[in-house]
Each structure stands twice: as C-alpha cells, then as structure tokens.
Amino acid sequence: RRGRRRGGVLPFITALVAGAQPCGGLACAQSALTRRQACATFGALCAAPVLPRPARAELKSYTAEEAAAACARIAKARGALKGAERLISSKRFDDVRAILTSEPVTDFETDCTVLVQSSVLTAPDKKDIGTIRRYGVGADVLIMLGGLSEALDNGKQQAAQEYLAKAIASIDDVLAIARTYNELQKSAAV
C-alpha cells in the first residue's frame, strides 16, 4: 500500500527506551533491546502512579436565612456605591477607593455565591445571577468594579462614572431577581 509507514510505534519506542535514535520510524540496528523488554519498560512508565486530584470543595447549600442576609449585604453594597456617584463627580477618588475596599462592597462575590448556592433560587435564576466562574449579572458587577478601580487609578472621571453606573445597574438586576422570592423580598429592598 502506498503511504503506509513501516515499523509502527513499537520499534520507535524500543529505540527510545534503548537510548538509540529512531531511524525513519524503525529501530536502529545497534539497539540490543528486544520488543518484549521495550514493552515491559514502556508499560512500567505508563503504569506509574497517577497523582491524586486535589480535593474539590463541595458546594455548600445555604439556607433561606443565609441567603436573605447575603441579599441584605448586597443591598448595602449598592447603597455604598450609590453614594460614590457624587464623590466621583467631585473627583474625590481616594474616598471612592475607600468605599470599594469597604466591607459591603468587598464581600459582594461571597454574598453572590451564598445567594446562588442557596436553596431559595431556582436553577434558571441561579444561572442568570451567576458568579465570576459562571458568567451572569453577578460577574458583570465584579467586572465593572474592576473597571471602576482601574479608571480611578488612571484618574479617568468619565470612565469611572460609566463603570459605576453599570455596576449599580447589574446589582439592581441581582436584587430584582431576588425580589421575586418571598423569602428575600424584605432583604432585597433598596
């Protein structure tokens, strides 16, 4: 047959295990290693113990009370960010950075995770909110907060205002989803 290589993989492996250079897909004649020895050596390499996978944290299922508390903290973060609008207008960037590094805002990702992993939300709403690992409006908030931080570092007032407005709008989307559940209506109030 045309185009078919001679020798295959075994002679190539035999040559590699023996330390010889493979010659066009065939083992070199200098190799004193038999096919059986090559298979035994190569098989031992393949049978080497596989490192165990790192343990993955199991998803915790949060209660409705924990979800309500997380939702209340998200609403507080929204309030803190809403207060940052006038600070950006007056170019008080250090005060805005202080808000971004304060507790209700820095805990947004954790609170969003608690909300998504709670037993309260349905699967479609969990997908809509998402997290940084699974894209959704929760990830939008985190991305916009990162953009806001960068705009503040660069002293770009207009960009900072735009990122802040988008972050607040995404938080509003998260809270709007939460308000559809009786267990979360009070804590999601803005």
Backbone as a printed PyTorch tensor [residue, N CA C, xyz], in Angstrom:
tensor([[[  0.8260,  -1.1770,   0.0000],
         [  0.0000,   0.0000,   0.0000],
         [  0.8690,   1.2390,   0.0000]],

        [[  0.3850,   2.2410,  -0.6770],
         [  1.1330,   3.4900,  -0.7250],
         [  0.9310,   4.3100,   0.5390]],

        [[  1.9570,   5.0670,   0.9080],
         [  1.8550,   5.9880,   2.0090],
         [  1.8410,   5.3530,   3.3900]],

        [[  1.9790,   4.0390,   3.4650],
         [  1.9560,   3.3830,   4.7650],
         [  3.3680,   3.3390,   5.3340]],

        [[  3.4800,   3.7250,   6.6020],
         [  4.7950,   3.7360,   7.2190],
         [  5.1660,   2.3390,   7.6660]],

        [[  6.4160,   2.1040,   7.6810],
         [  6.8950,   0.7950,   8.1070],
         [  7.3010,   0.8560,   9.5760]],

        [[  7.1020,  -0.1910,  10.2650],
         [  7.6010,  -0.3000,  11.6250],
         [  6.5790,   0.0130,  12.6940]],

        [[  5.8790,   1.0900,  12.5800],
         [  4.8840,   1.4590,  13.5760],
         [  5.4900,   2.0820,  14.8190]],

        [[  4.7570,   2.0350,  15.8980],
         [  5.1480,   2.7110,  17.1210],
         [  6.1280,   1.8870,  17.9440]],

        [[  5.9550,   0.5810,  17.9990],
         [  6.7700,  -0.2550,  18.8690],
         [  8.2660,  -0.1590,  18.5830]],

        [[  8.7170,  -0.2410,  17.3370],
         [ 10.1620,  -0.0840,  17.1050],
         [ 10.6550,   1.3090,  17.5070]],

        [[  9.8340,   2.3030,  17.3410],
         [ 10.2050,   3.6620,  17.7240],
         [ 10.4020,   3.7410,  19.2360]],

        [[  9.4740,   3.1380,  19.9890],
         [  9.5710,   3.1300,  21.4450],
         [ 10.7730,   2.3060,  21.8770]],

        [[ 10.9940,   1.1880,  21.2090],
         [ 12.1420,   0.3390,  21.5200],
         [ 13.4310,   1.1320,  21.3940]],

        [[ 13.5390,   1.9050,  20.3500],
         [ 14.7430,   2.6990,  20.1420],
         [ 14.8710,   3.7920,  21.1960]],

        [[ 13.7850,   4.4070,  21.5640],
         [ 13.8520,   5.4660,  22.5700],
         [ 14.2370,   4.9240,  23.9350]],

        [[ 13.6670,   3.7780,  24.3200],
         [ 13.9760,   3.1830,  25.6100],
         [ 15.4200,   2.7350,  25.6500]],

        [[ 15.9370,   2.2390,  24.5320],
         [ 17.3080,   1.7720,  24.4670],
         [ 18.2950,   2.9320,  24.4200]],

        [[ 17.8200,   4.1190,  24.2060],
         [ 18.7050,   5.2690,  24.1450],
         [ 19.2290,   5.5240,  22.7460]],

        [[ 18.7660,   4.7820,  21.7600],
         [ 19.2220,   4.9660,  20.3880],
         [ 18.3240,   5.9790,  19.6920]],

        [[ 18.7830,   6.4870,  18.6170],
         [ 17.9900,   7.4060,  17.8170],
         [ 17.1100,   6.5940,  16.8760]],

        [[ 15.8410,   6.9280,  16.7740],
         [ 14.9920,   6.2050,  15.8330],
         [ 15.4110,   6.5470,  14.4020]],

        [[ 15.3620,   5.5530,  13.5580],
         [ 15.7880,   5.7430,  12.1760],
         [ 14.5860,   5.5890,  11.2590]],

        [[ 13.9810,   6.6780,  10.8750],
         [ 12.8690,   6.6410,   9.9290],
         [ 11.7080,   5.8020,  10.3830]],

        [[ 11.4280,   5.7890,  11.6590],
         [ 10.3050,   5.0210,  12.1580],
         [ 10.6900,   3.6090,  12.5400]],

        [[ 11.8980,   3.1620,  12.1980],
         [ 12.3740,   1.8310,  12.5500],
         [ 13.4680,   1.9480,  13.6050]],

        [[ 13.5690,   0.9700,  14.4760],
         [ 14.6300,   0.9850,  15.4780],
         [ 15.9680,   0.7630,  14.8020]],

        [[ 16.9830,   1.4100,  15.3210],
         [ 18.3270,   1.2570,  14.7520],
         [ 18.8250,  -0.1680,  15.0020]],

        [[ 19.6560,  -0.6100,  14.1730],
         [ 20.1730,  -1.9640,  14.2900],
         [ 21.0810,  -2.1020,  15.5000]],

        [[ 21.6010,  -0.9520,  15.9980],
         [ 22.5250,  -1.0260,  17.1310],
         [ 21.7980,  -1.3680,  18.4240]],

        [[ 20.4970,  -1.2340,  18.4590],
         [ 19.7360,  -1.4560,  19.6790],
         [ 19.7120,  -2.9380,  20.0010]],

        [[ 20.1130,  -3.2440,  21.2450],
         [ 20.1070,  -4.6330,  21.6870],
         [ 18.8570,  -4.9490,  22.4880]],

        [[ 17.9380,  -4.0260,  22.5610],
         [ 16.7200,  -4.1940,  23.3290],
         [ 15.6750,  -4.9440,  22.5010]],

        [[ 15.0820,  -5.9460,  23.0980],
         [ 14.0510,  -6.6990,  22.3860],
         [ 12.7120,  -6.0020,  22.5260]],

        [[ 11.7790,  -6.4230,  21.7050],
         [ 10.4410,  -5.8590,  21.7780],
         [  9.8210,  -6.0900,  23.1520]],

        [[ 10.0340,  -7.2640,  23.6920],
         [  9.4780,  -7.6060,  24.9940],
         [ 10.0410,  -6.6930,  26.0850]],

        [[ 11.3300,  -6.4080,  26.0250],
         [ 11.9350,  -5.5170,  27.0110],
         [ 11.3940,  -4.0830,  26.8570]],

        [[ 11.2130,  -3.6780,  25.6120],
         [ 10.6920,  -2.3310,  25.3720],
         [  9.2810,  -2.2000,  25.9060]],

        [[  8.4560,  -3.2300,  25.6520],
         [  7.0830,  -3.1850,  26.1520],
         [  7.0540,  -3.1910,  27.6700]],

        [[  7.9330,  -3.9760,  28.2840],
         [  7.9660,  -4.0270,  29.7500],
         [  8.3850,  -2.6760,  30.3190]],

        [[  9.3890,  -2.0580,  29.7110],
         [  9.8670,  -0.7580,  30.1940],
         [  8.8290,   0.3240,  29.9580]],

        [[  8.2830,   0.3550,  28.7530],
         [  7.3020,   1.3830,  28.4320],
         [  6.0250,   1.1820,  29.2370]],

        [[  5.6410,  -0.0570,  29.4300],
         [  4.4520,  -0.3510,  30.2340],
         [  4.6380,   0.1000,  31.6750]],

        [[  5.8500,  -0.0590,  32.1980],
         [  6.1260,   0.3840,  33.5650],
         [  6.0310,   1.9020,  33.6590]],

        [[  6.4590,   2.5860,  32.6060],
         [  6.3560,   4.0530,  32.6080],
         [  4.8960,   4.4860,  32.5890]],

        [[  4.0880,   3.7780,  31.8130],
         [  2.6690,   4.1180,  31.7220],
         [  1.9230,   3.7690,  32.9960]],

        [[  2.4150,   2.7520,  33.7120],
         [  1.7370,   2.3120,  34.9200],
         [  2.2120,   3.0680,  36.1510]],

        [[  3.0250,   4.1020,  35.9660],
         [  3.4900,   4.8980,  37.0970],
         [  2.2780,   5.4660,  37.8270]],

        [[  2.3920,   5.6050,  39.1270],
         [  1.2230,   6.0840,  39.8690],
         [  0.8200,   7.4910,  39.4180]],

        [[ -0.4690,   7.6560,  39.3090],
         [ -1.0100,   8.9450,  38.9030],
         [ -1.2180,   9.7700,  40.1720]],

        [[ -0.8170,  11.0170,  40.1100],
         [ -1.0000,  11.8830,  41.2680],
         [ -2.4890,  12.0790,  41.5240]],

        [[ -2.8780,  12.0700,  42.7680],
         [ -4.3040,  12.2570,  43.0630],
         [ -4.7360,  13.6860,  42.7280]],

        [[ -5.9730,  13.8130,  42.3310],
         [ -6.5250,  15.1380,  42.0500],
         [ -6.6870,  15.8930,  43.3640]],

        [[ -6.4870,  17.1820,  43.3050],
         [ -6.7300,  17.9390,  44.5380],
         [ -8.2010,  17.8610,  44.9180]],

        [[ -8.4380,  17.8320,  46.1780],
         [ -9.8220,  17.7280,  46.6560],
         [-10.5780,  19.0050,  46.3080]],

        [[-11.7400,  18.8470,  45.7640],
         [-12.5840,  19.9970,  45.4340],
         [-13.5450,  20.2310,  46.5850]],

        [[-13.7030,  21.4670,  46.8980],
         [-14.6470,  21.7980,  47.9540],
         [-16.0600,  21.4900,  47.4640]],

        [[-16.7970,  20.8660,  48.3150],
         [-18.1740,  20.5640,  47.9380],
         [-18.9930,  21.8390,  47.9960]],

        [[-19.9570,  21.9340,  47.1150],
         [-20.8270,  23.0900,  47.1220],
         [-21.6750,  23.0470,  48.3760]],

        [[-21.6330,  24.1430,  49.0920],
         [-22.4330,  24.2270,  50.3040],
         [-23.8100,  24.7360,  49.9380]],

        [[-24.8070,  24.1630,  50.5160],
         [-26.1650,  24.6300,  50.2950],
         [-26.5300,  25.5420,  51.4540]],

        [[-26.8200,  26.7850,  51.1380],
         [-27.1350,  27.7740,  52.1590],
         [-28.6400,  27.8240,  52.4040]],

        [[-28.9930,  28.2130,  53.5950],
         [-30.3980,  28.2890,  53.9810],
         [-31.0140,  29.5960,  53.4730]],

        [[-32.3210,  29.6960,  53.6200],
         [-33.0290,  30.9060,  53.2060],
         [-32.6090,  32.0990,  54.0630]],

        [[-32.3180,  31.8660,  55.3420],
         [-31.8800,  32.9500,  56.2240],
         [-30.5160,  33.4820,  55.7980]],

        [[-29.6110,  32.5700,  55.4590],
         [-28.2830,  32.9960,  54.9860],
         [-28.3880,  33.7360,  53.6580]],

        [[-29.2800,  33.2860,  52.8060],
         [-29.4890,  33.9640,  51.5260],
         [-30.0760,  35.3530,  51.7400]],

        [[-30.9940,  35.4800,  52.6970],
         [-31.5860,  36.7810,  52.9950],
         [-30.5340,  37.7360,  53.5500]],

        [[-29.6580,  37.2220,  54.4140],
         [-28.5870,  38.0690,  54.9620],
         [-27.6270,  38.5030,  53.8560]],

        [[-27.3000,  37.5950,  52.9420],
         [-26.4270,  37.9420,  51.8160],
         [-27.0970,  38.9770,  50.9200]],

        [[-28.3770,  38.8140,  50.7030],
         [-29.1360,  39.7520,  49.8790],
         [-29.1570,  41.1390,  50.5240]],

        [[-29.2850,  41.1940,  51.8530],
         [-29.2620,  42.4740,  52.5640],
         [-27.8950,  43.1450,  52.4280]],

        [[-26.8210,  42.3450,  52.4930],
         [-25.4710,  42.9090,  52.3210],
         [-25.2620,  43.4130,  50.8970]],

        [[-25.8490,  42.7290,  49.9080],
         [-25.7590,  43.1930,  48.5220],
         [-26.4740,  44.5320,  48.3820]],

        [[-27.6290,  44.6680,  49.0460],
         [-28.3630,  45.9410,  49.0140],
         [-27.5460,  47.0560,  49.6820]],

        [[-26.8310,  46.7270,  50.7730],
         [-25.9670,  47.7130,  51.4300],
         [-24.8050,  48.1120,  50.5130]],

        [[-24.2580,  47.1410,  49.7930],
         [-23.1710,  47.4420,  48.8510],
         [-23.6770,  48.3770,  47.7700]],

        [[-24.8980,  48.1570,  47.3170],
         [-25.4870,  49.0490,  46.3110],
         [-25.6130,  50.4660,  46.8620]],

        [[-26.0630,  50.5800,  48.1040],
         [-26.1850,  51.8890,  48.7390],
         [-24.8400,  52.5920,  48.8590]],

        [[-23.8080,  51.8260,  49.2130],
         [-22.4630,  52.4090,  49.3200],
         [-21.9750,  52.8990,  47.9620]],

        [[-22.2230,  52.1070,  46.9260],
         [-21.7990,  52.5050,  45.5780],
         [-22.6120,  53.6910,  45.0760]],

        [[-23.8780,  53.7470,  45.4470],
         [-24.7170,  54.8800,  45.0330],
         [-24.1620,  56.1790,  45.6310]],

        [[-23.6530,  56.1120,  46.8550],
         [-23.0390,  57.2690,  47.4900],
         [-21.7370,  57.6860,  46.8320]],

        [[-21.1170,  56.7610,  46.1060],
         [-19.8480,  57.0650,  45.4440],
         [-20.0380,  57.9210,  44.1890]],

        [[-21.2670,  57.9910,  43.6860],
         [-21.5110,  58.7790,  42.4680],
         [-21.1140,  60.2450,  42.6430]],

        [[-21.5400,  60.8480,  43.7570],
         [-21.2220,  62.2660,  43.9680],
         [-19.7330,  62.4540,  44.2690]],

        [[-19.0940,  61.4370,  44.8490],
         [-17.6530,  61.5360,  45.1180],
         [-16.8560,  61.5430,  43.8160]],

        [[-17.3000,  60.7620,  42.8470],
         [-16.6170,  60.7530,  41.5500],
         [-16.8270,  62.0920,  40.8550]],

        [[-18.0360,  62.6410,  40.9680],
         [-18.3170,  63.9410,  40.3380],
         [-17.4150,  65.0370,  40.8940]],

        [[-17.0880,  64.9400,  42.1870],
         [-16.2120,  65.9520,  42.7850],
         [-14.7410,  65.5240,  42.7820]],

        [[-14.4320,  64.4670,  42.0340],
         [-13.0670,  63.9540,  41.8500],
         [-12.3860,  63.5820,  43.1710]],

        [[-13.1660,  63.0170,  44.0860],
         [-12.6070,  62.5290,  45.3500],
         [-12.3640,  61.0250,  45.2070]],

        [[-11.3800,  60.7010,  44.3870],
         [-11.1160,  59.3080,  44.0290],
         [-10.6500,  58.4700,  45.2160]],

        [[ -9.9050,  59.0700,  46.1510],
         [ -9.4530,  58.3010,  47.3140],
         [-10.6310,  57.8480,  48.1790]],

        [[-11.6430,  58.7050,  48.2790],
         [-12.8290,  58.3250,  49.0450],
         [-13.5990,  57.2020,  48.3440]],

        [[-13.6110,  57.2260,  47.0220],
         [-14.2760,  56.1570,  46.2700],
         [-13.5060,  54.8500,  46.4480]],

        [[-12.1720,  54.9260,  46.4270],
         [-11.3610,  53.7230,  46.6630],
         [-11.6400,  53.1540,  48.0530]],

        [[-11.8330,  54.0260,  49.0250],
         [-12.1480,  53.5680,  50.3820],
         [-13.4830,  52.8170,  50.3890]],

        [[-14.4420,  53.2970,  49.6170],
         [-15.7360,  52.6010,  49.5240],
         [-15.5500,  51.2430,  48.8530]],

        [[-14.7290,  51.2030,  47.8040],
         [-14.5110,  49.9380,  47.0870],
         [-13.8080,  48.9020,  47.9550]],

        [[-13.0290,  49.3610,  48.9170],
         [-12.3230,  48.4210,  49.7950],
         [-13.0390,  48.2140,  51.1160]],

        [[-14.2440,  48.7790,  51.2500],
         [-15.0160,  48.5950,  52.4850],
         [-15.8030,  47.2900,  52.4150]],

        [[-16.2890,  46.8590,  53.5670],
         [-16.8890,  45.5380,  53.6940],
         [-18.1010,  45.2350,  52.8220]],

        [[-19.0820,  46.0650,  52.7170],
         [-20.2140,  45.5700,  51.9170],
         [-19.8550,  45.3630,  50.4480]],

        [[-18.9180,  46.1410,  49.9340],
         [-18.5480,  46.0110,  48.5180],
         [-17.5720,  44.8530,  48.3150]],

        [[-16.6060,  44.7190,  49.2130],
         [-15.6170,  43.6480,  49.0450],
         [-16.2270,  42.2670,  49.2430]],

        [[-17.3350,  42.2000,  49.9870],
         [-17.9810,  40.9110,  50.2260],
         [-19.0090,  40.5470,  49.1620]],

        [[-19.1110,  41.3440,  48.1070],
         [-20.1400,  41.0800,  47.1020],
         [-20.0030,  39.6860,  46.4950]],

        [[-18.7910,  39.3010,  46.1350],
         [-18.6090,  37.9880,  45.4910],
         [-19.0550,  36.8630,  46.4220]],

        [[-18.6880,  36.9520,  47.6910],
         [-19.0980,  35.9350,  48.6610],
         [-20.6170,  35.9270,  48.8250]],

        [[-21.1960,  37.1150,  48.9290],
         [-22.6470,  37.2000,  49.0880],
         [-23.3860,  36.6680,  47.8650]],

        [[-22.8410,  36.9500,  46.7060],
         [-23.4480,  36.4510,  45.4680],
         [-23.3640,  34.9180,  45.4210]],

        [[-22.2390,  34.3730,  45.8740],
         [-22.0790,  32.9180,  45.9160],
         [-23.0770,  32.2990,  46.8860]],

        [[-23.2510,  32.9220,  48.0480],
         [-24.2320,  32.4160,  49.0180],
         [-25.6220,  32.4300,  48.4040]],

        [[-25.9410,  33.5060,  47.7230],
         [-27.2660,  33.6180,  47.1050],
         [-27.4690,  32.5390,  46.0370]],

        [[-26.4580,  32.3330,  45.2120],
         [-26.5700,  31.3530,  44.1190],
         [-26.5970,  29.9190,  44.6500]],

        [[-25.8930,  29.6560,  45.7260],
         [-25.8490,  28.2970,  46.2630],
         [-26.9300,  28.0440,  47.3090]],

        [[-27.8180,  29.0020,  47.4780],
         [-28.8850,  28.8100,  48.4610],
         [-29.9720,  27.9070,  47.8870]],

        [[-30.7970,  27.4310,  48.7870],
         [-31.8980,  26.5650,  48.3700],
         [-33.1080,  27.3740,  47.9130]],

        [[-33.0100,  28.6960,  47.9770],
         [-34.1460,  29.5510,  47.6550],
         [-34.3380,  29.7040,  46.1480]],

        [[-33.2700,  29.9880,  45.4210],
         [-33.3740,  30.2940,  43.9930],
         [-33.5810,  29.0550,  43.1480]],

        [[-34.2520,  29.2340,  42.0340],
         [-34.4040,  28.1440,  41.0620],
         [-33.1700,  28.1070,  40.1720]],

        [[-32.9940,  27.0250,  39.4610],
         [-31.8190,  26.8520,  38.6020],
         [-31.6800,  27.9570,  37.5440]],

        [[-32.7500,  28.3520,  36.8420],
         [-32.5860,  29.4210,  35.8500],
         [-32.1470,  30.7490,  36.4710]],

        [[-32.6590,  31.0590,  37.6670],
         [-32.2540,  32.2990,  38.3230],
         [-30.8170,  32.2250,  38.8170]],

        [[-30.4050,  31.0480,  39.2480],
         [-29.0010,  30.8720,  39.6500],
         [-28.0840,  31.1200,  38.4610]],

        [[-28.4760,  30.6290,  37.2930],
         [-27.6800,  30.8610,  36.0810],
         [-27.6840,  32.3340,  35.7020]],

        [[-28.8300,  32.9950,  35.8430],
         [-28.9110,  34.4110,  35.4900],
         [-28.0090,  35.2610,  36.3670]],

        [[-27.9560,  34.9480,  37.6620],
         [-27.0740,  35.6970,  38.5530],
         [-25.6370,  35.2890,  38.3180]],

        [[-25.3760,  33.9940,  38.3340],
         [-24.0300,  33.5050,  38.0780],
         [-23.0390,  33.9500,  39.1330]],

        [[-21.7740,  33.6780,  38.8690],
         [-20.6590,  34.1170,  39.7060],
         [-19.5340,  34.4870,  38.7680]],

        [[-18.3790,  34.7510,  39.3160],
         [-17.2530,  35.0950,  38.4500],
         [-16.8400,  33.8730,  37.6120]],

        [[-17.1040,  32.6780,  38.1200],
         [-16.7580,  31.4780,  37.3530],
         [-17.8010,  31.1580,  36.3020]],

        [[-19.0140,  31.5180,  36.5760],
         [-20.0920,  31.2830,  35.6180],
         [-20.7090,  32.6280,  35.3020]],

        [[-20.5550,  33.0490,  34.0960],
         [-20.9090,  34.4080,  33.7110],
         [-22.3920,  34.6800,  33.9160]],

        [[-22.6820,  35.8250,  34.4810],
         [-24.0460,  36.2890,  34.7220],
         [-23.9840,  37.7180,  35.2160]],

        [[-25.0800,  38.2280,  35.7490],
         [-25.0720,  39.6190,  36.2030],
         [-24.1880,  39.7940,  37.4330]],

        [[-24.0030,  38.7470,  38.2190],
         [-23.0640,  38.8180,  39.3440],
         [-21.6440,  39.0370,  38.8590]],

        [[-21.2820,  38.3600,  37.7950],
         [-19.9560,  38.5580,  37.2030],
         [-19.8430,  39.9480,  36.5940]],

        [[-20.9420,  40.4510,  36.0380],
         [-20.9310,  41.8240,  35.4980],
         [-20.5510,  42.8240,  36.5750]],

        [[-21.1090,  42.6530,  37.7690],
         [-20.7970,  43.5730,  38.8640],
         [-19.3010,  43.5410,  39.1630]],

        [[-18.7510,  42.3390,  39.2900],
         [-17.3300,  42.2150,  39.6200],
         [-16.4460,  42.8000,  38.5250]],

        [[-16.8220,  42.5900,  37.2820],
         [-16.0470,  43.1320,  36.1630],
         [-16.1230,  44.6520,  36.1550]],

        [[-17.3110,  45.1880,  36.3750],
         [-17.4690,  46.6490,  36.3900],
         [-16.7420,  47.2820,  37.5720]],

        [[-16.7280,  46.6190,  38.7260],
         [-15.9820,  47.1410,  39.8740],
         [-14.4820,  47.1370,  39.5950]],

        [[-14.0180,  46.1200,  38.8860],
         [-12.6060,  46.1000,  38.4810],
         [-12.2940,  47.2340,  37.5190]],

        [[-13.1860,  47.4840,  36.5690],
         [-13.0090,  48.5990,  35.6460],
         [-13.0520,  49.9320,  36.3590]],

        [[-13.9270,  50.0480,  37.3510],
         [-14.0250,  51.2710,  38.1460],
         [-12.7170,  51.5230,  38.8960]],

        [[-12.1910,  50.4930,  39.4870],
         [-10.9290,  50.6230,  40.2210],
         [ -9.7940,  51.0720,  39.2980]],

        [[ -9.7460,  50.4790,  38.1170],
         [ -8.7090,  50.8620,  37.1440],
         [ -8.8990,  52.2980,  36.6650]],

        [[-10.1350,  52.7040,  36.4180],
         [-10.4020,  54.0780,  35.9890],
         [ -9.9960,  55.0690,  37.0810]],

        [[-10.2270,  54.7080,  38.3420],
         [ -9.8140,  55.5720,  39.4470],
         [ -8.2920,  55.6770,  39.5190]],

        [[ -7.6140,  54.5490,  39.3030],
         [ -6.1470,  54.5580,  39.3230],
         [ -5.5710,  55.4400,  38.2240]],

        [[ -6.2580,  55.4720,  37.0920],
         [ -5.7940,  56.2770,  35.9630],
         [ -6.3390,  57.7020,  35.9770]],

        [[ -7.1740,  58.0270,  36.9450],
         [ -7.7190,  59.3740,  37.0580],
         [ -8.7280,  59.7260,  35.9790]],

        [[ -9.4250,  58.7370,  35.4410],
         [-10.3990,  58.9650,  34.3720],
         [-11.8040,  59.0600,  34.9700]],

        [[-12.2540,  60.2850,  35.1540],
         [-13.5320,  60.5430,  35.8050],
         [-14.7080,  60.0020,  34.9980]],

        [[-14.7310,  60.2510,  33.7080],
         [-15.8530,  59.8170,  32.8600],
         [-15.9710,  58.2900,  32.8390]],

        [[-14.8440,  57.6170,  32.6810],
         [-14.8600,  56.1540,  32.6690],
         [-15.3070,  55.6100,  34.0230]],

        [[-14.8610,  56.2480,  35.0940],
         [-15.2500,  55.8090,  36.4390],
         [-16.7540,  55.9390,  36.6300]],

        [[-17.3390,  57.0400,  36.1520],
         [-18.7810,  57.2230,  36.2640],
         [-19.5360,  56.1570,  35.4760]],

        [[-19.0280,  55.8230,  34.2930],
         [-19.6890,  54.7980,  33.4730],
         [-19.6030,  53.4240,  34.1250]],

        [[-18.4270,  53.0630,  34.6200],
         [-18.2780,  51.7590,  35.2750],
         [-19.1480,  51.6730,  36.5290]],

        [[-19.2040,  52.7560,  37.2860],
         [-20.0300,  52.7660,  38.4950],
         [-21.5080,  52.6000,  38.1450]],

        [[-21.9630,  53.3110,  37.1340],
         [-23.3700,  53.2070,  36.7230],
         [-23.6950,  51.7820,  36.2690]],

        [[-22.7840,  51.1540,  35.5400],
         [-23.0250,  49.7790,  35.0790],
         [-22.9970,  48.7900,  36.2400]],

        [[-22.1030,  49.0140,  37.2120],
         [-22.0460,  48.1260,  38.3820],
         [-23.3360,  48.2230,  39.1820]],

        [[-23.8300,  49.4470,  39.3860],
         [-25.0810,  49.6300,  40.1250],
         [-26.2520,  48.9980,  39.3730]],

        [[-26.2690,  49.1570,  38.0540],
         [-27.3440,  48.5510,  37.2490],
         [-27.3170,  47.0250,  37.3530]],

        [[-26.1200,  46.4340,  37.3730],
         [-26.0220,  44.9750,  37.4970],
         [-26.4440,  44.5130,  38.8880]],

        [[-26.1020,  45.2870,  39.9070],
         [-26.5650,  44.9420,  41.2580],
         [-28.0880,  45.0360,  41.3170]],

        [[-28.6420,  46.0310,  40.6460],
         [-30.1040,  46.1420,  40.5850],
         [-30.7240,  44.9050,  39.9410]],

        [[-30.0550,  44.3550,  38.9240],
         [-30.5490,  43.1290,  38.2900],
         [-30.5240,  41.9530,  39.2650]],

        [[-29.4470,  41.8520,  40.0450],
         [-29.3520,  40.7740,  41.0440],
         [-30.4750,  40.9220,  42.0570]],

        [[-30.6730,  42.1470,  42.5360],
         [-31.7150,  42.3880,  43.5350],
         [-33.1140,  42.1940,  42.9620]],

        [[-33.2890,  42.5110,  41.6840],
         [-34.5960,  42.2970,  41.0440],
         [-34.9300,  40.8110,  40.9870]],

        [[-33.9390,  39.9960,  40.7080],
         [-34.1640,  38.5430,  40.7060],
         [-34.5100,  38.0860,  42.1180]],

        [[-33.7900,  38.5960,  43.1100],
         [-34.0280,  38.1800,  44.4970],
         [-35.4070,  38.6100,  44.9830]],

        [[-35.8810,  39.7660,  44.5290],
         [-37.1870,  40.2660,  44.9730],
         [-38.3520,  39.3900,  44.5240]],

        [[-38.1430,  38.5380,  43.5500],
         [-39.2220,  37.6650,  43.0760],
         [-39.5020,  36.5190,  44.0370]],

        [[-38.6720,  36.3610,  45.0600],
         [-38.8380,  35.2860,  46.0410],
         [-39.3270,  35.8750,  47.3570]],

        [[-40.3550,  35.2760,  47.9120],
         [-40.9420,  35.7670,  49.1680],
         [-39.9140,  35.8360,  50.2910]],

        [[-39.0270,  34.8420,  50.3500],
         [-38.0420,  34.7740,  51.4220],
         [-37.0380,  35.9200,  51.3630]],

        [[-36.8720,  36.5180,  50.1960],
         [-35.8370,  37.5320,  50.0010],
         [-36.3890,  38.9360,  49.7610]],

        [[-37.6930,  39.1010,  49.7380],
         [-38.2710,  40.4010,  49.3780],
         [-37.8540,  41.5250,  50.3230]],

        [[-37.8880,  41.2850,  51.6290],
         [-37.5210,  42.3220,  52.5820],
         [-36.0540,  42.6950,  52.4890]],

        [[-35.1970,  41.7030,  52.3850],
         [-33.7660,  41.9780,  52.3810],
         [-33.2940,  42.5440,  51.0430]],

        [[-34.0460,  42.3470,  49.9740],
         [-33.6530,  42.8550,  48.6650],
         [-34.1700,  44.2530,  48.4040]],

        [[-34.9150,  44.8050,  49.3600],
         [-35.4490,  46.1580,  49.1720],
         [-34.3110,  47.1650,  49.1910]],

        [[-34.3980,  48.1010,  48.2830],
         [-33.3310,  49.0980,  48.1680],
         [-33.7050,  50.3470,  48.9150]]])
